[in-house]
C-alpha atoms as a printed R data frame, in Angstrom:
    type eleno elety resid chain resno       x       y      z
1   ATOM     1    CA   MET     A     1   0.000   0.000  0.000
2   ATOM     2    CA   ALA     A     2   1.169   3.521 -0.756
3   ATOM     3    CA   GLY     A     3   1.993   5.930  2.048
4   ATOM     4    CA   SER     A     4   4.651   6.209  4.702
5   ATOM     5    CA   LEU     A     5   4.562   3.798  7.623
6   ATOM     6    CA   THR     A     6   5.053   5.009 11.176
7   ATOM     7    CA   ILE     A     7   5.724   2.809 14.199
8   ATOM     8    CA   ARG     A     8   5.104   4.545 17.503
9   ATOM     9    CA   PRO     A     9   4.818   3.499 21.156
10  ATOM    10    CA   VAL     A    10   1.458   3.330 22.884
11  ATOM    11    CA   GLN     A    11   1.327   6.147 25.419
12  ATOM    12    CA   THR     A    12  -2.262   6.978 26.311
13  ATOM    13    CA   LYS     A    13  -5.523   5.261 27.234
14  ATOM    14    CA   ARG     A    14  -6.807   6.227 23.813
15  ATOM    15    CA   ASP     A    15  -3.826   4.447 22.247
16  ATOM    16    CA   ARG     A    16  -4.659   1.330 24.266
17  ATOM    17    CA   LYS     A    17  -8.232   1.442 22.993
18  ATOM    18    CA   THR     A    18  -6.938   1.699 19.427
19  ATOM    19    CA   PHE     A    19  -4.631  -1.254 20.143
20  ATOM    20    CA   VAL     A    20  -7.583  -3.364 21.337
21  ATOM    21    CA   ASP     A    21  -9.921  -2.253 18.540
22  ATOM    22    CA   LEU     A    22  -7.636  -3.199 15.623
23  ATOM    23    CA   PRO     A    23  -8.375  -6.977 15.474
24  ATOM    24    CA   PHE     A    24 -12.092  -6.251 15.232
25  ATOM    25    CA   ARG     A    25 -11.446  -4.726 11.817
26  ATOM    26    CA   LEU     A    26  -8.766  -7.152 10.652
27  ATOM    27    CA   TYR     A    27 -10.870 -10.248 11.483
28  ATOM    28    CA   ARG     A    28 -14.370  -8.946 10.755
29  ATOM    29    CA   ASP     A    29 -14.718 -11.313  7.775
30  ATOM    30    CA   ASP     A    30 -13.215 -14.336  9.545
31  ATOM    31    CA   PRO     A    31 -16.060 -16.567 10.824
32  ATOM    32    CA   ASN     A    32 -13.667 -18.421 13.141
33  ATOM    33    CA   TRP     A    33 -12.387 -15.410 15.062
34  ATOM    34    CA   VAL     A    34 -14.081 -14.866 18.438
35  ATOM    35    CA   PRO     A    35 -14.177 -11.200 19.546
36  ATOM    36    CA   PRO     A    36 -12.861 -10.830 23.092
37  ATOM    37    CA   LEU     A    37 -14.590  -8.567 25.570
38  ATOM    38    CA   LYS     A    38 -12.911  -5.216 25.006
39  ATOM    39    CA   SER     A    39 -13.056  -4.355 28.697
40  ATOM    40    CA   GLU     A    40 -11.136  -7.524 29.554
41  ATOM    41    CA   ALA     A    41  -8.583  -6.972 26.780
42  ATOM    42    CA   LEU     A    42  -7.963  -3.453 28.071
43  ATOM    43    CA   SER     A    43  -7.487  -4.746 31.616
44  ATOM    44    CA   LEU     A    44  -4.754  -7.138 30.470
45  ATOM    45    CA   LEU     A    45  -2.806  -4.165 29.086
46  ATOM    46    CA   ALA     A    46  -3.131  -2.049 32.234
47  ATOM    47    CA   PRO     A    47  -0.344  -2.533 34.833
48  ATOM    48    CA   GLU     A    48  -2.699  -1.454 37.605
49  ATOM    49    CA   LYS     A    49  -5.172  -4.235 36.691
50  ATOM    50    CA   ASN     A    50  -2.915  -7.128 35.672
51  ATOM    51    CA   GLY     A    51  -0.859  -8.932 38.320
52  ATOM    52    CA   TRP     A    52   1.589 -10.147 35.668
53  ATOM    53    CA   TYR     A    53   3.057  -6.633 35.616
54  ATOM    54    CA   SER     A    54   4.224  -7.115 39.204
55  ATOM    55    CA   HIS     A    55   7.190  -9.010 37.715
56  ATOM    56    CA   ALA     A    56   7.134  -7.871 34.091
57  ATOM    57    CA   LYS     A    57   7.282  -4.809 31.880
58  ATOM    58    CA   ALA     A    58   6.043  -4.206 28.362
59  ATOM    59    CA   GLN     A    59   6.037  -1.690 25.554
60  ATOM    60    CA   LEU     A    60   3.142  -1.654 23.122
61  ATOM    61    CA   PHE     A    61   3.554  -0.337 19.588
62  ATOM    62    CA   LEU     A    62   1.099   0.805 16.920
63  ATOM    63    CA   ALA     A    63   1.757   0.939 13.184
64  ATOM    64    CA   GLU     A    64   0.082   3.759 11.273
65  ATOM    65    CA   ARG     A    65  -0.148   4.578  7.595
66  ATOM    66    CA   ASN     A    66  -1.817   7.741  6.312
67  ATOM    67    CA   GLY     A    67  -3.366   8.307  9.736
68  ATOM    68    CA   ARG     A    68  -4.862   4.797  9.837
69  ATOM    69    CA   THR     A    69  -3.856   2.075 12.318
70  ATOM    70    CA   VAL     A    70  -2.569  -0.935 10.372
71  ATOM    71    CA   GLY     A    71  -0.756  -3.028 12.980
72  ATOM    72    CA   ARG     A    72   0.196  -3.587 16.603
73  ATOM    73    CA   ILE     A    73   2.685  -5.529 18.755
74  ATOM    74    CA   SER     A    74   3.812  -5.902 22.355
75  ATOM    75    CA   ALA     A    75   7.458  -6.280 23.377
76  ATOM    76    CA   HIS     A    76   7.858  -7.497 26.942
77  ATOM    77    CA   ILE     A    77  10.233  -8.854 29.564
78  ATOM    78    CA   ASP     A    78   9.235 -11.153 32.411
79  ATOM    79    CA   THR     A    79  11.792 -10.958 35.227
80  ATOM    80    CA   LEU     A    80  10.758 -14.372 36.572
81  ATOM    81    CA   ALA     A    81  11.285 -15.876 33.105
82  ATOM    82    CA   LEU     A    82  14.812 -14.446 33.085
83  ATOM    83    CA   GLU     A    83  15.546 -16.503 36.212
84  ATOM    84    CA   MET     A    84  14.473 -19.810 34.681
85  ATOM    85    CA   PRO     A    85  16.944 -22.309 33.151
86  ATOM    86    CA   THR     A    86  17.651 -21.668 29.469
87  ATOM    87    CA   ALA     A    87  16.979 -25.345 28.750
88  ATOM    88    CA   GLN     A    88  13.365 -24.736 29.807
89  ATOM    89    CA   GLY     A    89  12.782 -22.109 27.153
90  ATOM    90    CA   PHE     A    90  13.377 -18.768 28.829
91  ATOM    91    CA   GLY     A    91  16.465 -17.848 30.843
92  ATOM    92    CA   PRO     A    92  18.838 -14.886 31.076
93  ATOM    93    CA   GLY     A    93  18.626 -12.387 28.227
94  ATOM    94    CA   THR     A    94  15.363 -13.729 26.788
95  ATOM    95    CA   GLY     A    95  12.611 -11.254 25.943
96  ATOM    96    CA   GLN     A    96   9.313 -11.840 24.190
97  ATOM    97    CA   TRP     A    97   6.853 -10.283 21.811
98  ATOM    98    CA   GLY     A    98   3.167 -10.937 21.250
99  ATOM    99    CA   LEU     A    99  -0.276  -9.481 20.517
100 ATOM   100    CA   MET     A   100   0.932  -9.074 16.935
101 ATOM   101    CA   GLU     A   101  -1.568  -8.095 14.231
102 ATOM   102    CA   ALA     A   102  -0.777  -6.527 10.861
103 ATOM   103    CA   GLU     A   103  -2.469  -5.706  7.566
104 ATOM   104    CA   ASP     A   104   0.436  -6.848  5.406
105 ATOM   105    CA   ALA     A   105   3.948  -8.282  5.458
106 ATOM   106    CA   GLY     A   106   5.628  -4.871  5.385
107 ATOM   107    CA   VAL     A   107   3.775  -3.736  8.480
108 ATOM   108    CA   PHE     A   108   4.496  -7.051 10.199
109 ATOM   109    CA   THR     A   109   8.235  -6.784  9.495
110 ATOM   110    CA   ALA     A   110   8.415  -3.179 10.707
111 ATOM   111    CA   LEU     A   111   6.615  -4.018 13.939
112 ATOM   112    CA   LEU     A   112   8.902  -6.980 14.601
113 ATOM   113    CA   ALA     A   113  11.914  -4.742 14.072
114 ATOM   114    CA   ALA     A   114  10.567  -2.206 16.569
115 ATOM   115    CA   ALA     A   115   9.887  -4.876 19.191
116 ATOM   116    CA   GLU     A   116  13.304  -6.449 18.696
117 ATOM   117    CA   GLN     A   117  15.071  -3.093 19.018
118 ATOM   118    CA   TRP     A   118  13.224  -2.283 22.238
119 ATOM   119    CA   LEU     A   119  14.301  -5.645 23.652
120 ATOM   120    CA   ARG     A   120  17.924  -5.029 22.601
121 ATOM   121    CA   ASP     A   121  17.804  -1.643 24.317
122 ATOM   122    CA   GLN     A   122  16.696  -3.467 27.482
123 ATOM   123    CA   GLY     A   123  19.738  -5.760 27.274
124 ATOM   124    CA   MET     A   124  18.016  -8.800 25.784
125 ATOM   125    CA   THR     A   125  20.022 -11.098 23.492
126 ATOM   126    CA   ARG     A   126  17.297 -13.560 22.474
127 ATOM   127    CA   VAL     A   127  13.594 -13.347 21.765
128 ATOM   128    CA   LEU     A   128  10.639 -15.753 21.883
129 ATOM   129    CA   GLY     A   129   7.297 -15.097 20.268
130 ATOM   130    CA   PRO     A   130   4.454 -14.858 19.993
131 ATOM   131    CA   ILE     A   131   3.613 -14.943 23.693
132 ATOM   132    CA   SER     A   132   0.662 -12.730 24.577
133 ATOM   133    CA   GLN     A   133   1.792 -11.525 27.099
134 ATOM   134    CA   SER     A   134   2.208 -13.979 29.963
135 ATOM   135    CA   ILE     A   135   3.060 -17.583 29.103
136 ATOM   136    CA   TRP     A   136  -0.143 -18.422 31.015
137 ATOM   137    CA   GLU     A   137  -2.339 -16.396 28.646
138 ATOM   138    CA   GLU     A   138  -2.067 -17.155 24.900
139 ATOM   139    CA   PRO     A   139   1.357 -18.568 23.963
140 ATOM   140    CA   GLY     A   140   2.219 -19.546 20.424
141 ATOM   141    CA   LEU     A   141   1.024 -18.892 16.884
142 ATOM   142    CA   LEU     A   142  -1.794 -20.982 15.462
143 ATOM   143    CA   ILE     A   143  -0.272 -23.048 12.610
144 ATOM   144    CA   GLU     A   144  -2.905 -25.787 12.263
145 ATOM   145    CA   GLY     A   145  -6.651 -25.654 12.891
146 ATOM   146    CA   TYR     A   146  -7.742 -22.406 11.234
147 ATOM   147    CA   ASP     A   147 -11.050 -23.919 10.125
148 ATOM   148    CA   HIS     A   148 -12.898 -23.809 13.462
149 ATOM   149    CA   PRO     A   149 -13.145 -21.251 16.282
150 ATOM   150    CA   PRO     A   150 -10.882 -21.410 19.322
151 ATOM   151    CA   THR     A   151 -12.293 -22.228 22.738
152 ATOM   152    CA   ILE     A   152 -11.882 -20.020 25.790
153 ATOM   153    CA   MET     A   153  -8.336 -18.665 26.307
154 ATOM   154    CA   MET     A   154  -7.087 -20.045 22.977
155 ATOM   155    CA   GLY     A   155  -5.619 -17.888 20.221
156 ATOM   156    CA   HIS     A   156  -6.531 -17.426 16.579
157 ATOM   157    CA   ALA     A   157  -4.379 -15.940 13.812
158 ATOM   158    CA   LYS     A   158  -4.132 -15.288 10.099
159 ATOM   159    CA   ARG     A   159  -2.538 -18.010  7.999
160 ATOM   160    CA   GLU     A   160  -0.036 -15.536  6.539
161 ATOM   161    CA   TYR     A   161   1.620 -14.831  9.880
162 ATOM   162    CA   ARG     A   162   3.585 -18.072  9.914
163 ATOM   163    CA   GLY     A   163   5.386 -17.263  6.672
164 ATOM   164    CA   TRP     A   164   6.029 -13.685  7.753
165 ATOM   165    CA   ILE     A   165   7.584 -14.787 11.069
166 ATOM   166    CA   GLU     A   166   9.762 -17.455  9.486
167 ATOM   167    CA   GLY     A   167  10.750 -14.992  6.753
168 ATOM   168    CA   ALA     A   168  12.055 -12.684  9.484
169 ATOM   169    CA   GLY     A   169  14.600 -15.291 10.572
170 ATOM   170    CA   TYR     A   170  12.694 -17.016 13.360
171 ATOM   171    CA   GLN     A   171  13.052 -20.724 14.053
172 ATOM   172    CA   PRO     A   172  10.535 -23.032 15.787
173 ATOM   173    CA   ALA     A   173  11.246 -23.401 19.501
174 ATOM   174    CA   LYS     A   174   8.264 -25.376 20.806
175 ATOM   175    CA   GLN     A   175   4.898 -26.713 19.671
176 ATOM   176    CA   MET     A   176   1.764 -27.025 21.778
177 ATOM   177    CA   MET     A   177  -1.069 -29.361 20.846
178 ATOM   178    CA   CYS     A   178  -4.769 -29.120 21.479
179 ATOM   179    CA   TYR     A   179  -6.724 -32.381 21.447
180 ATOM   180    CA   GLU     A   180 -10.460 -32.785 20.874
181 ATOM   181    CA   LEU     A   181 -12.740 -35.712 21.648
182 ATOM   182    CA   ASP     A   182 -16.361 -36.778 21.525
183 ATOM   183    CA   ILE     A   183 -17.276 -36.956 25.203
184 ATOM   184    CA   THR     A   184 -20.630 -38.634 24.548
185 ATOM   185    CA   GLN     A   185 -18.772 -41.879 23.875
186 ATOM   186    CA   ASP     A   186 -17.602 -44.126 26.701
187 ATOM   187    CA   PHE     A   187 -13.856 -44.459 27.034
188 ATOM   188    CA   PRO     A   188 -12.141 -47.645 25.809
189 ATOM   189    CA   PRO     A   189 -12.496 -50.737 28.052
190 ATOM   190    CA   ILE     A   190  -8.900 -50.528 29.283
191 ATOM   191    CA   VAL     A   191  -9.524 -46.997 30.582
192 ATOM   192    CA   GLN     A   192 -12.738 -48.089 32.278
193 ATOM   193    CA   ARG     A   193 -10.866 -50.901 34.026
194 ATOM   194    CA   ILE     A   194  -8.206 -48.476 35.251
195 ATOM   195    CA   ILE     A   195 -10.907 -46.162 36.628
196 ATOM   196    CA   LYS     A   196 -12.734 -48.986 38.411
197 ATOM   197    CA   SER     A   197  -9.463 -50.163 39.924
198 ATOM   198    CA   GLY     A   198  -8.843 -46.682 41.284
199 ATOM   199    CA   GLU     A   199 -12.327 -46.531 42.756
200 ATOM   200    CA   LYS     A   200 -11.546 -49.681 44.755
201 ATOM   201    CA   ASN     A   201  -8.334 -48.167 46.131
202 ATOM   202    CA   ALA     A   202  -9.111 -46.819 49.617
203 ATOM   203    CA   ARG     A   203  -6.071 -44.527 49.429
204 ATOM   204    CA   ILE     A   204  -7.557 -42.534 46.532
205 ATOM   205    CA   THR     A   205 -10.192 -39.810 46.795
206 ATOM   206    CA   VAL     A   206 -11.251 -37.674 43.837
207 ATOM   207    CA   ARG     A   207 -13.391 -34.793 45.016
208 ATOM   208    CA   MET     A   208 -15.095 -31.744 43.580
209 ATOM   209    CA   VAL     A   209 -13.794 -28.332 44.585
210 ATOM   210    CA   ASP     A   210 -15.840 -26.185 46.924
211 ATOM   211    CA   LYS     A   211 -16.388 -22.768 45.366
212 ATOM   212    CA   SER     A   212 -17.451 -21.366 48.736
213 ATOM   213    CA   ARG     A   213 -13.806 -21.915 49.804
214 ATOM   214    CA   PHE     A   214 -12.438 -20.445 46.593
215 ATOM   215    CA   ASP     A   215  -9.188 -18.975 47.951
216 ATOM   216    CA   GLU     A   216  -8.320 -22.123 49.878
217 ATOM   217    CA   GLU     A   217  -9.016 -24.403 46.910
218 ATOM   218    CA   ALA     A   218  -7.068 -22.092 44.589
219 ATOM   219    CA   ALA     A   219  -4.063 -22.282 46.925
220 ATOM   220    CA   ILE     A   220  -4.158 -26.100 46.816
221 ATOM   221    CA   ILE     A   221  -4.291 -26.116 43.025
222 ATOM   222    CA   LEU     A   222  -1.510 -23.503 42.770
223 ATOM   223    CA   SER     A   223   0.737 -25.579 45.009
224 ATOM   224    CA   ILE     A   224   0.245 -28.684 42.861
225 ATOM   225    CA   LEU     A   225   0.602 -26.690 39.634
226 ATOM   226    CA   ASN     A   226   3.863 -24.993 40.544
227 ATOM   227    CA   ASP     A   227   5.309 -28.374 41.548
228 ATOM   228    CA   ALA     A   228   3.898 -30.441 38.682
229 ATOM   229    CA   TRP     A   229   4.873 -28.016 35.916
230 ATOM   230    CA   SER     A   230   8.192 -26.779 37.321
231 ATOM   231    CA   ASP     A   231  10.322 -28.802 34.887
232 ATOM   232    CA   ASN     A   232   8.190 -28.044 31.813
233 ATOM   233    CA   TRP     A   233   9.361 -25.955 28.890
234 ATOM   234    CA   GLY     A   234   8.234 -22.352 29.292
235 ATOM   235    CA   PHE     A   235   7.354 -22.685 32.968
236 ATOM   236    CA   VAL     A   236   7.189 -19.477 34.978
237 ATOM   237    CA   PRO     A   237   5.702 -19.763 38.478
238 ATOM   238    CA   LEU     A   238   2.339 -18.131 38.961
239 ATOM   239    CA   THR     A   239   2.403 -15.439 41.628
240 ATOM   240    CA   PRO     A   240  -0.280 -14.425 44.173
241 ATOM   241    CA   PRO     A   241  -1.222 -11.224 42.254
242 ATOM   242    CA   GLU     A   242  -1.762 -13.274 39.089
243 ATOM   243    CA   ILE     A   243  -3.782 -15.898 40.930
244 ATOM   244    CA   ARG     A   244  -5.948 -13.134 42.368
245 ATOM   245    CA   ASP     A   245  -6.588 -11.696 38.903
246 ATOM   246    CA   VAL     A   246  -7.258 -15.116 37.384
247 ATOM   247    CA   GLY     A   247  -9.693 -15.793 40.201
248 ATOM   248    CA   VAL     A   248 -11.645 -12.625 39.469
249 ATOM   249    CA   LYS     A   249 -11.674 -13.435 35.761
250 ATOM   250    CA   LEU     A   250 -12.592 -17.120 35.965
251 ATOM   251    CA   LYS     A   251 -14.674 -17.360 39.148
252 ATOM   252    CA   PRO     A   252 -17.961 -16.796 37.255
253 ATOM   253    CA   ILE     A   253 -17.276 -19.887 35.117
254 ATOM   254    CA   VAL     A   254 -15.912 -22.065 37.920
255 ATOM   255    CA   PHE     A   255 -18.321 -24.869 38.752
256 ATOM   256    CA   ASN     A   256 -17.683 -27.379 41.527
257 ATOM   257    CA   ASP     A   257 -18.282 -30.502 39.457
258 ATOM   258    CA   LEU     A   258 -15.980 -29.371 36.611
259 ATOM   259    CA   ILE     A   259 -12.862 -28.996 38.752
260 ATOM   260    CA   ARG     A   260 -11.502 -32.007 40.617
261 ATOM   261    CA   ILE     A   261  -8.738 -32.534 43.146
262 ATOM   262    CA   ALA     A   262  -7.321 -36.025 43.629
263 ATOM   263    CA   GLU     A   263  -6.007 -36.971 47.052
264 ATOM   264    CA   LEU     A   264  -3.729 -39.842 48.049
265 ATOM   265    CA   ASP     A   265  -3.914 -40.792 51.700
266 ATOM   266    CA   GLY     A   266  -5.694 -37.487 52.280
267 ATOM   267    CA   LYS     A   267  -2.997 -35.384 50.610
268 ATOM   268    CA   PRO     A   268  -3.841 -33.384 47.430
269 ATOM   269    CA   VAL     A   269  -1.630 -34.721 44.624
270 ATOM   270    CA   ALA     A   270  -3.422 -33.912 41.363
271 ATOM   271    CA   PHE     A   271  -6.010 -31.579 39.891
272 ATOM   272    CA   MET     A   272  -7.962 -30.997 36.692
273 ATOM   273    CA   ILE     A   273  -9.621 -27.715 35.713
274 ATOM   274    CA   THR     A   274 -12.397 -27.751 33.124
275 ATOM   275    CA   LEU     A   275 -14.180 -24.654 31.869
276 ATOM   276    CA   PRO     A   276 -17.376 -24.371 29.835
277 ATOM   277    CA   ASP     A   277 -16.509 -22.693 26.552
278 ATOM   278    CA   LEU     A   278 -17.281 -19.057 27.250
279 ATOM   279    CA   ASN     A   279 -16.397 -18.257 23.649
280 ATOM   280    CA   GLU     A   280 -19.734 -19.716 22.563
281 ATOM   281    CA   PRO     A   281 -21.811 -16.876 24.097
282 ATOM   282    CA   LEU     A   282 -19.041 -14.290 23.580
283 ATOM   283    CA   ALA     A   283 -19.019 -14.877 19.821
284 ATOM   284    CA   LYS     A   284 -22.428 -13.189 19.615
285 ATOM   285    CA   LEU     A   285 -21.542 -10.073 21.642
286 ATOM   286    CA   ASN     A   286 -18.929  -8.470 19.346
287 ATOM   287    CA   GLY     A   287 -16.713  -7.506 22.268
288 ATOM   288    CA   SER     A   288 -19.251  -5.469 24.231
289 ATOM   289    CA   LEU     A   289 -21.675  -6.138 27.080
290 ATOM   290    CA   LEU     A   290 -23.793  -3.153 26.033
291 ATOM   291    CA   PRO     A   291 -26.645  -2.609 25.608
292 ATOM   292    CA   PHE     A   292 -27.990  -6.093 26.402
293 ATOM   293    CA   GLY     A   293 -24.913  -8.320 26.271
294 ATOM   294    CA   TRP     A   294 -24.459  -8.258 30.051
295 ATOM   295    CA   ALA     A   295 -27.962  -9.625 30.585
296 ATOM   296    CA   LYS     A   296 -27.461 -12.394 28.028
297 ATOM   297    CA   LEU     A   297 -24.125 -13.366 29.559
298 ATOM   298    CA   LEU     A   298 -25.486 -13.285 33.102
299 ATOM   299    CA   LEU     A   299 -28.365 -15.552 32.093
300 ATOM   300    CA   TRP     A   300 -25.915 -17.955 30.429
301 ATOM   301    CA   LEU     A   301 -23.685 -18.022 33.503
302 ATOM   302    CA   ARG     A   302 -26.607 -18.975 35.738
303 ATOM   303    CA   ARG     A   303 -27.350 -22.106 33.710
304 ATOM   304    CA   PRO     A   304 -24.593 -22.608 31.132
305 ATOM   305    CA   LYS     A   305 -25.298 -24.924 28.250
306 ATOM   306    CA   VAL     A   306 -22.395 -25.484 25.897
307 ATOM   307    CA   ARG     A   307 -21.217 -27.753 23.132
308 ATOM   308    CA   THR     A   308 -17.587 -27.762 24.281
309 ATOM   309    CA   MET     A   309 -15.679 -28.074 27.540
310 ATOM   310    CA   ARG     A   310 -12.032 -27.092 27.669
311 ATOM   311    CA   VAL     A   311  -9.349 -28.500 29.980
312 ATOM   312    CA   PRO     A   312  -6.710 -25.725 30.199
313 ATOM   313    CA   LEU     A   313  -4.790 -27.070 33.193
314 ATOM   314    CA   MET     A   314  -4.105 -30.448 34.703
315 ATOM   315    CA   GLY     A   315  -1.259 -31.618 36.904
316 ATOM   316    CA   VAL     A   316   0.126 -34.389 39.089
317 ATOM   317    CA   VAL     A   317   2.855 -33.773 41.662
318 ATOM   318    CA   LYS     A   318   6.332 -34.637 40.420
319 ATOM   319    CA   GLU     A   319   6.891 -37.500 42.865
320 ATOM   320    CA   LEU     A   320   4.070 -39.448 41.166
321 ATOM   321    CA   GLN     A   321   4.625 -38.457 37.537
322 ATOM   322    CA   SER     A   322   6.609 -41.537 36.562
323 ATOM   323    CA   SER     A   323   4.183 -43.915 38.263
324 ATOM   324    CA   ARG     A   324   1.126 -45.757 36.959
325 ATOM   325    CA   LEU     A   325  -0.867 -43.928 39.611
326 ATOM   326    CA   ALA     A   326  -0.451 -40.638 37.731
327 ATOM   327    CA   SER     A   327  -2.372 -41.841 34.671
328 ATOM   328    CA   GLN     A   328  -4.946 -43.572 36.872
329 ATOM   329    CA   LEU     A   329  -5.717 -40.343 38.713
330 ATOM   330    CA   ALA     A   330  -5.892 -38.495 35.386
331 ATOM   331    CA   PHE     A   331  -8.342 -40.979 33.894
332 ATOM   332    CA   MET     A   332 -10.529 -40.847 37.002
333 ATOM   333    CA   MET     A   333 -10.739 -37.049 36.991
334 ATOM   334    CA   ILE     A   334 -11.400 -36.956 33.239
335 ATOM   335    CA   GLU     A   335 -14.187 -39.527 33.522
336 ATOM   336    CA   TYR     A   336 -15.972 -37.848 36.435
337 ATOM   337    CA   ILE     A   337 -15.850 -34.463 34.693
338 ATOM   338    CA   ARG     A   338 -16.962 -36.041 31.403
339 ATOM   339    CA   ARG     A   339 -20.110 -37.370 33.076
340 ATOM   340    CA   ALA     A   340 -20.925 -34.003 34.673
341 ATOM   341    CA   SER     A   341 -20.291 -32.170 31.396
342 ATOM   342    CA   ILE     A   342 -22.888 -34.264 29.607
343 ATOM   343    CA   THR     A   343 -25.579 -34.525 32.249
344 ATOM   344    CA   ARG     A   344 -25.540 -30.976 33.650
345 ATOM   345    CA   TYR     A   345 -24.197 -28.801 30.858
346 ATOM   346    CA   GLY     A   346 -25.280 -30.632 27.715
347 ATOM   347    CA   ALA     A   347 -21.742 -30.767 26.348
348 ATOM   348    CA   THR     A   348 -20.838 -33.185 23.570
349 ATOM   349    CA   ARG     A   349 -17.248 -32.233 22.873
350 ATOM   350    CA   GLY     A   350 -14.076 -31.734 24.897
351 ATOM   351    CA   GLU     A   351 -10.741 -30.034 24.271
352 ATOM   352    CA   ILE     A   352  -7.538 -30.742 26.176
353 ATOM   353    CA   GLY     A   353  -4.727 -28.285 25.726
354 ATOM   354    CA   TRP     A   354  -2.276 -26.924 25.487
355 ATOM   355    CA   ILE     A   355  -0.066 -30.027 25.654
356 ATOM   356    CA   LEU     A   356   3.649 -29.594 24.955
357 ATOM   357    CA   ASP     A   357   4.917 -31.681 22.037
358 ATOM   358    CA   ASP     A   358   7.435 -33.433 24.321
359 ATOM   359    CA   ASN     A   359   4.934 -34.179 27.102
360 ATOM   360    CA   GLN     A   360   4.625 -37.852 26.250
361 ATOM   361    CA   GLY     A   361   2.656 -38.661 29.390
362 ATOM   362    CA   MET     A   362  -0.205 -36.267 28.637
363 ATOM   363    CA   ARG     A   363  -0.134 -37.012 24.923
364 ATOM   364    CA   SER     A   364  -0.452 -40.717 25.725
365 ATOM   365    CA   ILE     A   365  -3.419 -40.065 28.014
366 ATOM   366    CA   ALA     A   366  -5.125 -37.949 25.349
367 ATOM   367    CA   GLU     A   367  -4.592 -40.576 22.674
368 ATOM   368    CA   THR     A   368  -5.719 -43.434 24.941
369 ATOM   369    CA   ILE     A   369  -9.141 -41.789 25.356
370 ATOM   370    CA   ASP     A   370  -9.450 -41.512 21.547
371 ATOM   371    CA   SER     A   371  -8.642 -37.796 21.280
372 ATOM   372    CA   ARG     A   372  -7.117 -36.297 18.163
373 ATOM   373    CA   VAL     A   373  -5.057 -33.168 17.563
374 ATOM   374    CA   ASN     A   374  -7.265 -30.372 16.214
375 ATOM   375    CA   LYS     A   375  -5.047 -27.309 16.726
376 ATOM   376    CA   VAL     A   376  -1.289 -26.752 16.876
377 ATOM   377    CA   TYR     A   377   0.418 -23.625 18.197
378 ATOM   378    CA   GLN     A   378   4.097 -22.794 17.722
379 ATOM   379    CA   VAL     A   379   6.481 -20.523 19.633
380 ATOM   380    CA   TYR     A   380   9.452 -19.175 17.660
381 ATOM   381    CA   GLU     A   381  12.879 -17.986 18.743
382 ATOM   382    CA   LYS     A   382  15.610 -15.747 17.334
383 ATOM   383    CA   ALA     A   383  18.952 -14.385 18.475
384 ATOM   384    CA   LEU     A   384  19.004 -10.591 18.785
């Protein structure tokens, strides 16, 4: 396109609004893009409203041509990620970029250059992307599965982005899989036998969470999560401010029978979080709760009926991960939540993800219950 291109930093609340508004224009003809709530998207960009900023900093950029916004990107540094071992993905000198959207390849390249230069100026020597913005939010670029909408907290992207990123000298660093399954079908006989065996084991208890004790239950899950995932690629420990923010965000769609904690001899050792796909009602609201969206969403939250349930997080403490008990606990939690999903929420489909490409244990569990990969996300890296 003709006209000079300008890349400038986001400085005002109005700039942030422009940053959030851009995808609504770029994806307006894409039937598989789900508009986020603009209020929530703005909160994620505001340091005073996002606990991630307690250990991170970011610079947002806008691309403009002839007075029109044509692209955006975030460059950011997570101080906790800098402290992690390099072999686990992050490590000293590693910055990130994310929230990238662009009208064309020229805009994309210019935005990448601006993000990379900001990271160099901050002393970074390596970059990972896209990560938007915390690793716990929407990591990776969609590279397979463009033909159906993402579920809650999953990303979507234009097909062209992959070629533009790789053309800028980036190499694949890690893939994350999302698996889907028909939950109306009983699991294979071998899985049913494993579940029944666990039910006969007096040492095992698989219980629902108690939402009335939300903070206490969240602390139990956080403790298991930070232990279970501590050796995973890309792991950065969740902090209390982030947990608080996640609690505020997700509490309305937390239901006791969709989140399970497994105990061994009375000690919590595993958990599974399942969320009804909030994207199903959000897809109809075009990013706003006004004038009547809030009422529609509130009604849905009181008695949610969905096609899809998503499992965003699941974990077993490290001391059990190499044992047969780990998969047994996983199968038991999956089965109990599967039953509740069908009978109470009318769900017919499940999604499990993300699952790291080298997480053979979880991939084996997903494949054993007849799941198949339906989306793949990729994180790229480059030396600065």
